[in-house]
Tab-separated table of C-alpha atoms in Angstrom:
chain	number	residue	atom	x	y	z
A	162	MET	CA	0.262	-8.154	23.909
A	163	GLN	CA	2.139	-5.113	25.225
A	164	VAL	CA	4.327	-3.446	22.585
A	165	ALA	CA	6.597	-0.419	22.950
A	166	VAL	CA	7.577	1.448	19.786
A	167	ILE	CA	10.592	3.612	20.589
A	168	GLY	CA	10.266	6.512	18.170
A	169	GLY	CA	6.626	5.794	17.400
A	170	THR	CA	5.489	9.374	16.848
A	171	ARG	CA	6.776	9.705	13.298
A	172	GLY	CA	7.566	7.847	10.084
A	173	LEU	CA	7.787	4.082	9.983
A	174	GLY	CA	7.633	3.823	13.770
A	175	ASN	CA	4.276	5.569	13.757
A	176	TRP	CA	3.029	3.264	10.978
A	177	ILE	CA	4.117	0.193	12.967
A	178	ALA	CA	2.416	1.495	16.104
A	179	ASN	CA	-0.829	2.120	14.225
A	180	PHE	CA	-0.649	-1.267	12.519
A	181	LEU	CA	-0.080	-3.226	15.748
A	182	LYS	CA	-2.724	-1.224	17.613
A	183	ASN	CA	-5.241	-2.189	14.926
A	184	LYS	CA	-4.174	-5.820	15.395
A	185	GLY	CA	-5.237	-5.670	19.033
A	186	CYS	CA	-1.908	-4.939	20.721
A	187	GLN	CA	-1.608	-2.590	23.680
A	188	VAL	CA	0.844	-0.059	22.264
A	189	THR	CA	3.030	2.539	23.951
A	190	ILE	CA	4.934	5.048	21.816
A	191	THR	CA	7.824	7.301	22.747
A	192	GLY	CA	9.161	10.495	21.236
A	193	ARG	CA	11.259	13.470	22.250
A	194	ASN	CA	8.477	16.079	21.872
A	195	THR	CA	6.045	15.483	24.747
A	196	LEU	CA	3.248	17.743	23.481
A	197	LEU	CA	3.388	16.208	20.022
A	198	GLY	CA	3.673	12.684	21.414
A	199	GLU	CA	0.670	13.046	23.677
A	200	ALA	CA	-1.439	14.530	20.859
A	201	ILE	CA	-0.485	11.729	18.458
A	202	ALA	CA	-1.095	9.038	21.067
A	203	THR	CA	-4.537	10.436	21.879
A	204	LYS	CA	-5.479	10.501	18.202
A	205	MET	CA	-4.215	6.939	17.695
A	206	GLY	CA	-5.723	5.539	20.888
A	207	VAL	CA	-2.374	4.369	22.295
A	208	TYR	CA	-0.213	5.291	25.292
A	209	TYR	CA	2.650	7.777	25.306
A	210	THR	CA	5.676	8.285	27.514
A	211	SER	CA	8.753	10.423	27.032
A	212	SER	CA	10.828	7.772	28.824
A	213	ASN	CA	12.249	5.093	26.530
A	214	THR	CA	13.323	2.966	29.482
A	215	GLN	CA	9.895	3.122	31.105
A	216	ALA	CA	8.227	1.989	27.882
A	217	ALA	CA	10.752	-0.806	27.370
A	218	SER	CA	10.583	-2.144	30.919
A	219	SER	CA	6.860	-2.890	30.768
A	220	ALA	CA	6.603	-4.300	27.221
A	221	GLN	CA	6.755	-7.840	25.888
A	222	VAL	CA	7.990	-6.583	22.516
A	223	VAL	CA	10.189	-3.501	22.131
A	224	ILE	CA	10.656	-2.071	18.631
A	225	VAL	CA	13.392	0.520	18.103
A	226	ALA	CA	12.345	2.786	15.223
A	227	VAL	CA	14.544	5.866	15.643
A	228	PRO	CA	16.806	7.406	12.951
A	229	ILE	CA	19.736	5.196	11.953
A	230	GLU	CA	22.434	7.336	13.569
A	231	PHE	CA	20.593	7.253	16.928
A	232	THR	CA	19.827	3.532	16.858
A	233	PRO	CA	23.023	2.204	18.525
A	234	GLN	CA	22.741	4.593	21.481
A	235	THR	CA	18.989	3.986	21.838
A	236	ILE	CA	19.537	0.214	21.918
A	237	LYS	CA	22.176	0.672	24.640
A	238	GLU	CA	19.681	2.826	26.557
A	239	VAL	CA	16.687	0.481	26.504
A	240	ALA	CA	18.177	-3.029	26.222
A	241	PRO	CA	19.171	-3.462	29.900
A	242	HIS	CA	15.610	-2.654	30.993
A	243	LEU	CA	13.806	-5.379	29.030
A	244	GLN	CA	12.059	-8.012	31.108
A	245	GLU	CA	13.016	-11.659	30.824
A	246	GLY	CA	11.237	-13.381	27.949
A	247	ALA	CA	10.826	-10.139	25.979
A	248	LEU	CA	11.755	-9.511	22.343
A	249	LEU	CA	13.902	-6.595	21.127
A	250	VAL	CA	13.573	-5.571	17.473
A	251	ASP	CA	15.097	-2.777	15.438
A	252	VAL	CA	13.823	-1.687	12.011
A	253	THR	CA	16.695	0.359	10.594
A	254	SER	CA	18.159	0.102	7.093
A	255	VAL	CA	21.557	-0.957	8.482
A	256	LYS	CA	21.856	-4.225	10.373
A	257	GLU	CA	25.462	-5.074	11.322
A	258	LEU	CA	26.044	-2.597	14.152
A	259	PRO	CA	22.511	-2.724	15.656
A	260	ALA	CA	22.619	-6.537	15.655
A	261	GLN	CA	25.983	-6.555	17.419
A	262	ILE	CA	24.927	-4.020	20.066
A	263	MET	CA	21.637	-5.807	20.778
A	264	GLN	CA	23.458	-9.091	21.371
A	265	GLU	CA	25.943	-7.381	23.681
A	266	THR	CA	23.515	-5.344	25.789
A	267	VAL	CA	20.307	-7.362	26.364
A	268	PRO	CA	19.911	-9.259	29.642
A	269	ALA	CA	19.829	-13.046	29.698
A	270	GLY	CA	16.485	-14.416	28.556
A	271	VAL	CA	15.766	-11.579	26.124
A	272	GLU	CA	15.546	-12.458	22.432
A	273	VAL	CA	16.721	-10.083	19.683
A	274	LEU	CA	15.628	-9.903	16.061
A	275	PRO	CA	17.312	-7.307	13.802
A	276	THR	CA	14.725	-6.551	11.124
A	277	HIS	CA	14.423	-4.387	8.028
A	278	PRO	CA	10.948	-3.704	6.567
A	279	MET	CA	11.605	-2.909	2.898
A	280	PHE	CA	8.902	-0.258	2.688
A	281	GLY	CA	7.988	3.159	4.001
A	282	PRO	CA	5.027	4.484	5.963
A	283	ARG	CA	2.867	5.114	2.876
A	284	ILE	CA	1.762	1.486	2.439
A	285	ARG	CA	-1.686	0.305	3.576
A	286	SER	CA	-0.898	-3.314	4.491
A	287	LEU	CA	1.913	-5.860	4.696
A	288	GLU	CA	0.541	-7.878	1.812
A	289	GLY	CA	3.306	-8.473	-0.726
A	290	GLN	CA	5.831	-6.375	1.206
A	291	VAL	CA	9.359	-7.689	1.782
A	292	ILE	CA	10.582	-7.901	5.385
A	293	VAL	CA	14.196	-8.931	5.960
A	294	LEU	CA	14.959	-10.839	9.160
A	295	THR	CA	18.568	-11.262	10.308
A	296	PRO	CA	18.370	-13.563	13.369
A	297	GLN	CA	21.602	-14.687	14.968
A	298	ASN	CA	19.751	-16.953	17.384
A	299	ARG	CA	16.224	-18.257	16.944
A	300	GLY	CA	14.312	-18.384	20.205
A	301	ASN	CA	10.649	-18.724	21.121
A	302	TRP	CA	9.696	-15.434	19.502
A	303	TYR	CA	11.127	-16.141	16.069
A	304	PRO	CA	8.517	-18.664	14.834
A	305	ARG	CA	5.735	-16.472	16.267
A	306	VAL	CA	7.005	-13.458	14.304
A	307	VAL	CA	7.328	-15.500	11.117
A	308	GLU	CA	3.839	-16.968	11.511
A	309	PHE	CA	2.366	-13.496	12.077
A	310	LEU	CA	4.094	-12.010	9.024
A	311	LYS	CA	2.981	-14.935	6.863
A	312	SER	CA	-0.595	-14.472	8.060
A	313	GLU	CA	-0.362	-10.886	6.772
A	314	GLN	CA	0.901	-12.177	3.379
A	315	ALA	CA	4.270	-10.467	3.811
A	316	ARG	CA	7.278	-11.810	1.920
A	317	ILE	CA	9.947	-12.911	4.410
A	318	LEU	CA	13.645	-12.953	3.560
A	319	GLU	CA	16.129	-14.350	6.087
A	320	THR	CA	19.828	-13.535	5.850
A	321	THR	CA	22.795	-12.369	7.933
A	322	PRO	CA	23.328	-8.749	9.014
A	323	GLU	CA	26.531	-8.603	6.952
A	324	PHE	CA	24.954	-9.885	3.719
A	325	HIS	CA	21.961	-7.600	4.273
A	326	ASP	CA	24.173	-4.523	4.473
A	327	ARG	CA	26.116	-5.525	1.359
A	328	MET	CA	22.865	-5.912	-0.583
A	329	MET	CA	21.498	-2.640	0.782
A	330	SER	CA	24.587	-0.823	-0.436
A	331	ILE	CA	23.234	-1.540	-3.936
A	332	VAL	CA	19.466	-1.736	-3.383
A	333	GLN	CA	19.389	1.520	-1.422
A	334	GLY	CA	22.843	3.102	-1.531
A	335	LEU	CA	23.426	3.023	-5.286
A	336	THR	CA	19.849	3.566	-6.471
A	337	HIS	CA	19.091	6.424	-4.079
A	338	PHE	CA	22.406	8.091	-4.901
A	339	ALA	CA	21.807	7.802	-8.661
A	340	TYR	CA	18.197	8.996	-8.459
A	341	ILE	CA	19.073	11.983	-6.291
A	342	ALA	CA	21.915	12.825	-8.706
A	343	ILE	CA	19.505	12.714	-11.673
A	344	ALA	CA	16.998	14.946	-9.877
A	345	SER	CA	19.749	17.429	-8.976
A	346	THR	CA	21.033	17.412	-12.569
A	347	ILE	CA	17.557	18.188	-13.912
A	348	GLU	CA	17.330	21.054	-11.425
A	349	LYS	CA	20.748	22.462	-12.413
A	350	MET	CA	19.789	22.248	-16.092
A	351	GLU	CA	16.656	24.274	-15.218
A	352	VAL	CA	14.447	21.772	-17.027
A	353	ASP	CA	10.699	22.425	-16.748
A	354	ILE	CA	9.443	19.015	-15.633
A	355	LYS	CA	5.869	19.633	-16.774
A	356	GLU	CA	7.123	20.561	-20.226
A	357	SER	CA	9.416	17.540	-20.340
A	358	ARG	CA	6.514	15.235	-19.536
A	359	LYS	CA	4.772	16.408	-22.711
A	360	PHE	CA	7.627	14.813	-24.660
A	361	SER	CA	8.056	11.834	-22.383
A	362	SER	CA	8.130	8.180	-23.280
A	363	PRO	CA	6.429	5.779	-20.853
A	364	VAL	CA	9.856	4.852	-19.459
A	365	TYR	CA	10.743	8.500	-18.785
A	366	SER	CA	7.421	9.099	-17.011
A	367	LEU	CA	7.870	5.973	-14.887
A	368	MET	CA	11.469	6.924	-14.078
A	369	LEU	CA	10.450	10.462	-13.081
A	370	ASP	CA	7.793	9.085	-10.739
A	371	MET	CA	10.309	6.729	-9.124
A	372	ILE	CA	12.850	9.534	-8.720
A	373	ALA	CA	10.193	11.833	-7.270
A	374	ARG	CA	9.181	9.094	-4.841
A	375	ILE	CA	12.749	8.987	-3.528
A	376	VAL	CA	13.507	12.707	-3.339
A	377	ALA	CA	10.130	13.435	-1.717
A	378	GLN	CA	11.117	11.335	1.311
A	379	ASN	CA	12.878	12.434	4.481
A	380	PRO	CA	16.289	13.754	3.311
A	381	TYR	CA	17.836	13.161	6.742
A	382	LEU	CA	16.933	9.483	6.496
A	383	TYR	CA	18.420	9.206	3.019
A	384	TYR	CA	21.608	10.940	4.134
A	385	SER	CA	21.857	8.466	7.010
A	386	ILE	CA	21.447	5.516	4.638
A	387	GLN	CA	24.329	6.856	2.543
A	388	THR	CA	26.624	7.409	5.528
A	389	GLN	CA	25.840	4.610	7.991
A	390	ASN	CA	26.337	1.554	5.777
A	391	ARG	CA	30.051	0.750	5.686
A	392	TYR	CA	29.841	-0.854	2.235
A	393	ILE	CA	28.436	2.193	0.430
A	394	PRO	CA	31.710	4.190	-0.023
A	395	GLU	CA	33.006	1.391	-2.254
A	396	VAL	CA	29.748	1.519	-4.245
A	397	HIS	CA	30.073	5.298	-4.691
A	398	GLU	CA	33.648	4.976	-5.954
A	399	THR	CA	32.719	2.218	-8.401
A	400	PHE	CA	29.752	4.239	-9.657
A	401	LEU	CA	31.885	7.325	-10.261
A	402	GLU	CA	34.617	5.291	-11.976
A	403	THR	CA	32.032	3.647	-14.236
A	404	PHE	CA	30.409	6.993	-15.062
A	405	THR	CA	33.793	8.501	-15.961
A	406	HIS	CA	34.689	5.473	-18.085
A	407	LEU	CA	31.403	5.584	-20.024
A	408	LYS	CA	31.689	9.343	-20.514
A	409	SER	CA	35.205	8.931	-21.901
A	410	MET	CA	33.873	6.498	-24.497
A	411	ILE	CA	31.317	9.089	-25.612
A	412	ASP	CA	33.907	11.881	-25.660
A	413	GLU	CA	36.314	9.726	-27.685
A	414	GLU	CA	33.532	8.451	-29.985
A	415	ASN	CA	34.393	4.910	-28.948
A	416	GLN	CA	31.241	3.227	-30.219
A	417	GLU	CA	32.661	-0.272	-29.962
A	418	GLY	CA	33.653	0.182	-26.316
A	419	PHE	CA	30.296	1.721	-25.365
A	420	VAL	CA	28.308	-1.021	-27.102
A	421	LYS	CA	30.444	-3.679	-25.474
A	422	ALA	CA	30.013	-2.149	-22.010
A	423	MET	CA	26.242	-1.774	-22.385
A	424	SER	CA	25.832	-5.299	-23.773
A	425	SER	CA	27.923	-6.750	-20.954
A	426	ALA	CA	25.828	-4.911	-18.361
A	427	ALA	CA	22.619	-6.162	-19.970
A	428	LYS	CA	23.918	-9.724	-19.939
A	429	HIS	CA	24.819	-9.422	-16.261
A	430	LEU	CA	21.308	-8.232	-15.369
A	431	ASN	CA	20.080	-11.644	-16.557
A	432	ASP	CA	16.562	-12.716	-17.596
A	433	LEU	CA	15.882	-9.582	-19.609
A	434	GLU	CA	12.606	-10.968	-20.941
A	435	ALA	CA	11.184	-11.166	-17.413
A	436	ALA	CA	12.427	-7.648	-16.683
A	437	LEU	CA	10.816	-6.317	-19.853
A	438	GLY	CA	7.592	-8.101	-18.950
A	439	ARG	CA	7.489	-6.573	-15.473
A	440	SER	CA	8.231	-3.098	-16.790
A	441	ASP	CA	5.566	-3.526	-19.491
A	442	LYS	CA	3.066	-4.344	-16.754
A	443	ALA	CA	4.082	-1.268	-14.782
A	444	ILE	CA	3.672	0.956	-17.838
A	445	SER	CA	0.319	-0.637	-18.710
A	446	ALA	CA	-0.898	-0.135	-15.143
A	447	LEU	CA	-0.245	3.588	-15.473
A	448	ASN	CA	-2.645	3.745	-18.414
A	449	ALA	CA	-5.277	1.155	-17.457
A	450	GLU	CA	-7.168	3.268	-14.912
A	451	VAL	CA	-7.089	6.334	-17.179
A	452	THR	CA	-8.524	4.250	-20.025
A	453	HIS	CA	-11.284	2.986	-17.720
A	454	LEU	CA	-12.135	6.532	-16.647
A	455	LYS	CA	-12.214	7.752	-20.250
A	456	GLU	CA	-14.784	5.067	-21.013
A	457	SER	CA	-16.818	6.087	-17.936
A	458	MET	CA	-17.417	9.757	-18.749
A	459	GLY	CA	-20.935	10.729	-17.696
A	460	GLN	CA	-21.306	7.558	-15.630
A	461	GLU	CA	-20.982	6.759	-11.944
A	462	VAL	CA	-17.461	5.929	-10.778
A	463	GLY	CA	-15.877	5.326	-7.393
A	464	LEU	CA	-12.481	6.722	-6.415
A	465	ARG	CA	-10.413	6.105	-3.290
A	466	HIS	CA	-7.920	8.765	-2.207
A	467	MET	CA	-4.681	6.840	-1.716
A	468	TYR	CA	-3.567	8.735	1.369
A	469	SER	CA	-6.699	9.837	3.219
A	470	GLN	CA	-8.516	6.618	2.161
A	471	LYS	CA	-11.684	8.671	1.664
A	472	ILE	CA	-14.131	7.225	-0.867
A	473	HIS	CA	-15.702	9.490	-3.496
A	474	ILE	CA	-18.616	8.158	-5.576
A	475	GLY	CA	-20.311	10.286	-8.186
A	476	ILE	CA	-20.823	11.068	-11.871
A	477	LEU	CA	-17.572	11.597	-13.760
A	478	GLU	CA	-17.874	15.021	-15.400
A	479	GLU	CA	-14.314	15.859	-16.403
A	480	LEU	CA	-11.011	14.087	-16.910
A	481	ASN	CA	-7.679	15.626	-17.873
A	482	PRO	CA	-4.067	14.454	-17.459
A	483	ASP	CA	-3.891	15.949	-13.967
A	484	PHE	CA	-7.373	15.983	-12.398
A	485	VAL	CA	-10.761	14.287	-12.326
A	486	ARG	CA	-13.997	16.057	-11.477
A	487	LEU	CA	-16.994	14.264	-9.975
A	488	LYS	CA	-20.518	15.420	-9.290
A	489	GLU	CA	-20.938	13.945	-5.828
A	490	ASN	CA	-24.290	14.481	-4.070
A	491	ASN	CA	-24.937	17.665	-6.082
A	492	LYS	CA	-21.478	18.910	-5.134
A	493	ILE	CA	-18.463	19.138	-7.424
A	494	THR	CA	-15.357	17.310	-6.182
A	495	ARG	CA	-12.010	17.844	-7.903
A	496	LEU	CA	-9.276	15.275	-7.230
A	497	LYS	CA	-5.693	14.934	-8.388
A	498	LEU	CA	-5.574	11.938	-10.722
A	499	SER	CA	-2.242	10.684	-9.372
A	500	ASN	CA	-3.696	10.478	-5.840
A	501	VAL	CA	-6.718	8.267	-6.524
A	502	GLU	CA	-7.458	4.629	-7.221
A	503	VAL	CA	-10.471	3.498	-9.241
A	504	LEU	CA	-12.859	1.240	-7.326
A	505	SER	CA	-14.272	-1.897	-8.879
A	506	THR	CA	-18.012	-2.385	-9.285
A	507	GLU	CA	-18.032	-4.728	-6.275
A	508	GLU	CA	-16.098	-2.237	-4.138
A	509	ILE	CA	-18.617	0.505	-4.985
A	510	ARG	CA	-21.504	-1.816	-4.156
A	511	GLN	CA	-19.955	-2.809	-0.831
A	512	TRP	CA	-19.289	0.812	0.098
A	513	LYS	CA	-22.908	1.708	-0.597
A	514	ILE	CA	-24.137	-1.209	1.498
A	515	ASN	CA	-21.966	-0.068	4.404
A	516	ASN	CA	-22.600	3.665	4.139
A	517	ILE	CA	-25.975	4.364	2.515
A	518	PRO	CA	-29.334	3.449	4.121
A	519	LEU	CA	-30.822	0.630	2.064
A	520	LYS	CA	-34.269	0.914	0.470
A	521	THR	CA	-36.639	-2.055	0.973
A	522	PHE	CA	-39.444	-2.910	-1.455
A	523	ASP	CA	-42.013	-5.704	-1.670
A	524	VAL	CA	-43.546	-6.851	-4.938
A	525	SER	CA	-46.143	-9.509	-5.789
A	526	VAL	CA	-45.921	-11.143	-9.198
A	527	THR	CA	-47.918	-13.920	-10.834
A	528	PHE	CA	-45.982	-16.658	-12.637
A	529	PRO	CA	-46.867	-19.982	-14.213
A	530	GLU	CA	-47.276	-22.558	-11.442
A	531	ASN	CA	-44.203	-24.533	-12.595
A	532	SER	CA	-41.970	-21.535	-11.811
A	533	LYS	CA	-39.315	-21.817	-9.105
A	534	PRO	CA	-39.720	-18.908	-6.632
A	535	ASP	CA	-36.278	-19.268	-5.003
A	536	LEU	CA	-34.555	-19.285	-8.398
A	537	ILE	CA	-36.389	-16.066	-9.327
A	538	ALA	CA	-35.216	-14.431	-6.082
A	539	GLN	CA	-31.640	-15.542	-6.746
A	540	ASN	CA	-31.673	-13.917	-10.173
A	541	ILE	CA	-33.067	-10.667	-8.775
A	542	GLU	CA	-30.241	-10.655	-6.210
A	543	LYS	CA	-27.716	-10.774	-9.050
A	544	ILE	CA	-28.834	-7.383	-10.377
A	545	GLU	CA	-26.170	-4.778	-9.723
A	546	GLY	CA	-27.274	-2.626	-6.792
A	547	VAL	CA	-29.640	-5.237	-5.314
A	548	VAL	CA	-28.287	-6.281	-1.940
A	549	GLN	CA	-30.744	-8.984	-0.964
A	550	ALA	CA	-33.870	-10.619	-2.398
A	551	LYS	CA	-35.987	-13.383	-0.869
A	552	VAL	CA	-39.401	-14.987	-1.180
A	553	ILE	CA	-41.792	-14.124	1.656
A	554	ASP	CA	-45.011	-15.685	0.289
A	555	VAL	CA	-46.260	-18.058	-2.401
A	556	TYR	CA	-50.050	-18.035	-2.949
A	557	GLN	CA	-52.395	-19.981	-5.207
A	558	GLY	CA	-56.125	-19.474	-4.877
A	559	GLN	CA	-58.780	-16.801	-5.298
A	560	GLN	CA	-57.900	-13.926	-7.648
A	561	ILE	CA	-55.050	-16.003	-9.090
A	562	PRO	CA	-55.784	-17.567	-12.528
A	563	GLU	CA	-55.716	-21.328	-12.745
A	564	GLY	CA	-52.279	-22.648	-13.579
A	565	TRP	CA	-50.572	-19.583	-12.009
A	566	ILE	CA	-49.086	-18.726	-8.610
A	567	SER	CA	-48.504	-15.422	-6.864
A	568	ILE	CA	-44.982	-14.906	-5.562
A	569	THR	CA	-44.272	-12.056	-3.133
A	570	LEU	CA	-40.645	-10.941	-2.966
A	571	THR	CA	-38.930	-8.521	-0.632
A	572	TYR	CA	-35.669	-6.947	-1.778
A	573	GLN	CA	-33.203	-4.281	-0.682
A	574	VAL	CA	-31.443	-1.850	-2.999
A	575	VAL	CA	-28.878	0.918	-2.631
A	576	ASP	CA	-30.802	3.165	-5.034
A	577	SER	CA	-34.600	3.439	-5.151
A	578	GLY	CA	-34.368	3.904	-8.928
A	579	LEU	CA	-33.544	0.199	-9.186
A	580	ARG	CA	-37.171	-0.619	-8.384
A	581	THR	CA	-38.107	-0.041	-12.023
A	582	GLU	CA	-35.281	-2.315	-13.211
A	583	VAL	CA	-36.280	-5.107	-10.811
A	584	GLU	CA	-39.912	-5.023	-11.964
A	585	SER	CA	-38.814	-4.926	-15.589
A	586	ILE	CA	-36.709	-8.046	-15.068
A	587	LEU	CA	-39.626	-9.816	-13.386
A	588	THR	CA	-41.872	-9.155	-16.377
A	589	THR	CA	-39.077	-10.293	-18.703
A	590	PHE	CA	-39.090	-13.599	-16.810
A	591	GLY	CA	-42.776	-13.937	-17.746
A	592	GLY	CA	-44.298	-12.497	-14.593
A	593	LYS	CA	-47.187	-10.073	-14.229
A	594	ILE	CA	-46.963	-7.433	-11.509
A	595	ARG	CA	-50.089	-7.515	-9.303
């Protein structure tokens, strides 16, 4: 399938282009900087053109992924050039105006699907991610898009452009505004964040991480979100009125009013037990990996860098609140704790199978003749680090005592040191190494 990602050199557009390329699509990206666009396209293994209309005219699916304020004009630019039977998609955080312009400007026979992926370009897959679809007409493409997203385990939400924008005025407009205000307040108060974390409760640490996640993003994008959604000014005014009202209660020592307001807000949030449960899980998740690493000091661990995806496997030599240090192939590797994920035992095993040359050993063992050779091989294969074990010979005759059989096994391991463990297990089963 031929896909054009208008604005595919950066941000979410670049993520989408990479994702669809890896799914087997023939992808063309566009961007204003030709040198940068060509370099990115070469690295990704996709096509590049500086002409939005050229990319759109030859694609079956055209995805507009430019900044919000440029989206209406870009849609007007490319829409008339789409071929009959094509699909036009936009992925901005505001849906009303893009949806209207797409409907007004596409030629007959072109389907439109205003879309909002509720995630940024830091995710690794669509699994569990919310994608909002706001179709005004469902054509041939719509069920294909839905089926594809479901196959990727994405969570699909269908609504209207108007209702989407109203919800986004809270989900994005209010929360981003409040978080940015908190971060700016902390800055103006000249609070040392590292010092404050020493005193922090789990909720404060989690809140700081969420705030940092917001303010570390593209500030131009977040300004656009605040200014391009027509419902957000009302949200801002209500937020400021509420803040002033709550502050007046504190200033006037109006305990009854404050308690009433807080209790009413809590009641409106609804299902507080579920909310507490989810937040408890989030807090526990912050500590679970650290606890695992503490228990693994001096042992082999596997860590995946969240952004480069590079795997590091080695002996854990040091752990502090900020960094871990591994001895990896006689080299010391120091990694920021917040940037790594701990691999499971199976993930480490699979990585070794895929990346380390396997060692193959054969062993002959005598067992009582009522032994089951295949069952013995199956048990050897269950040993951690053993990739494969199978019977290659069963012998009963000269040099084998009466009532016994000789079983020859071949097995592969990721570490030659496992040979001793395998032979020890065989003798534990009652065998005698020949």
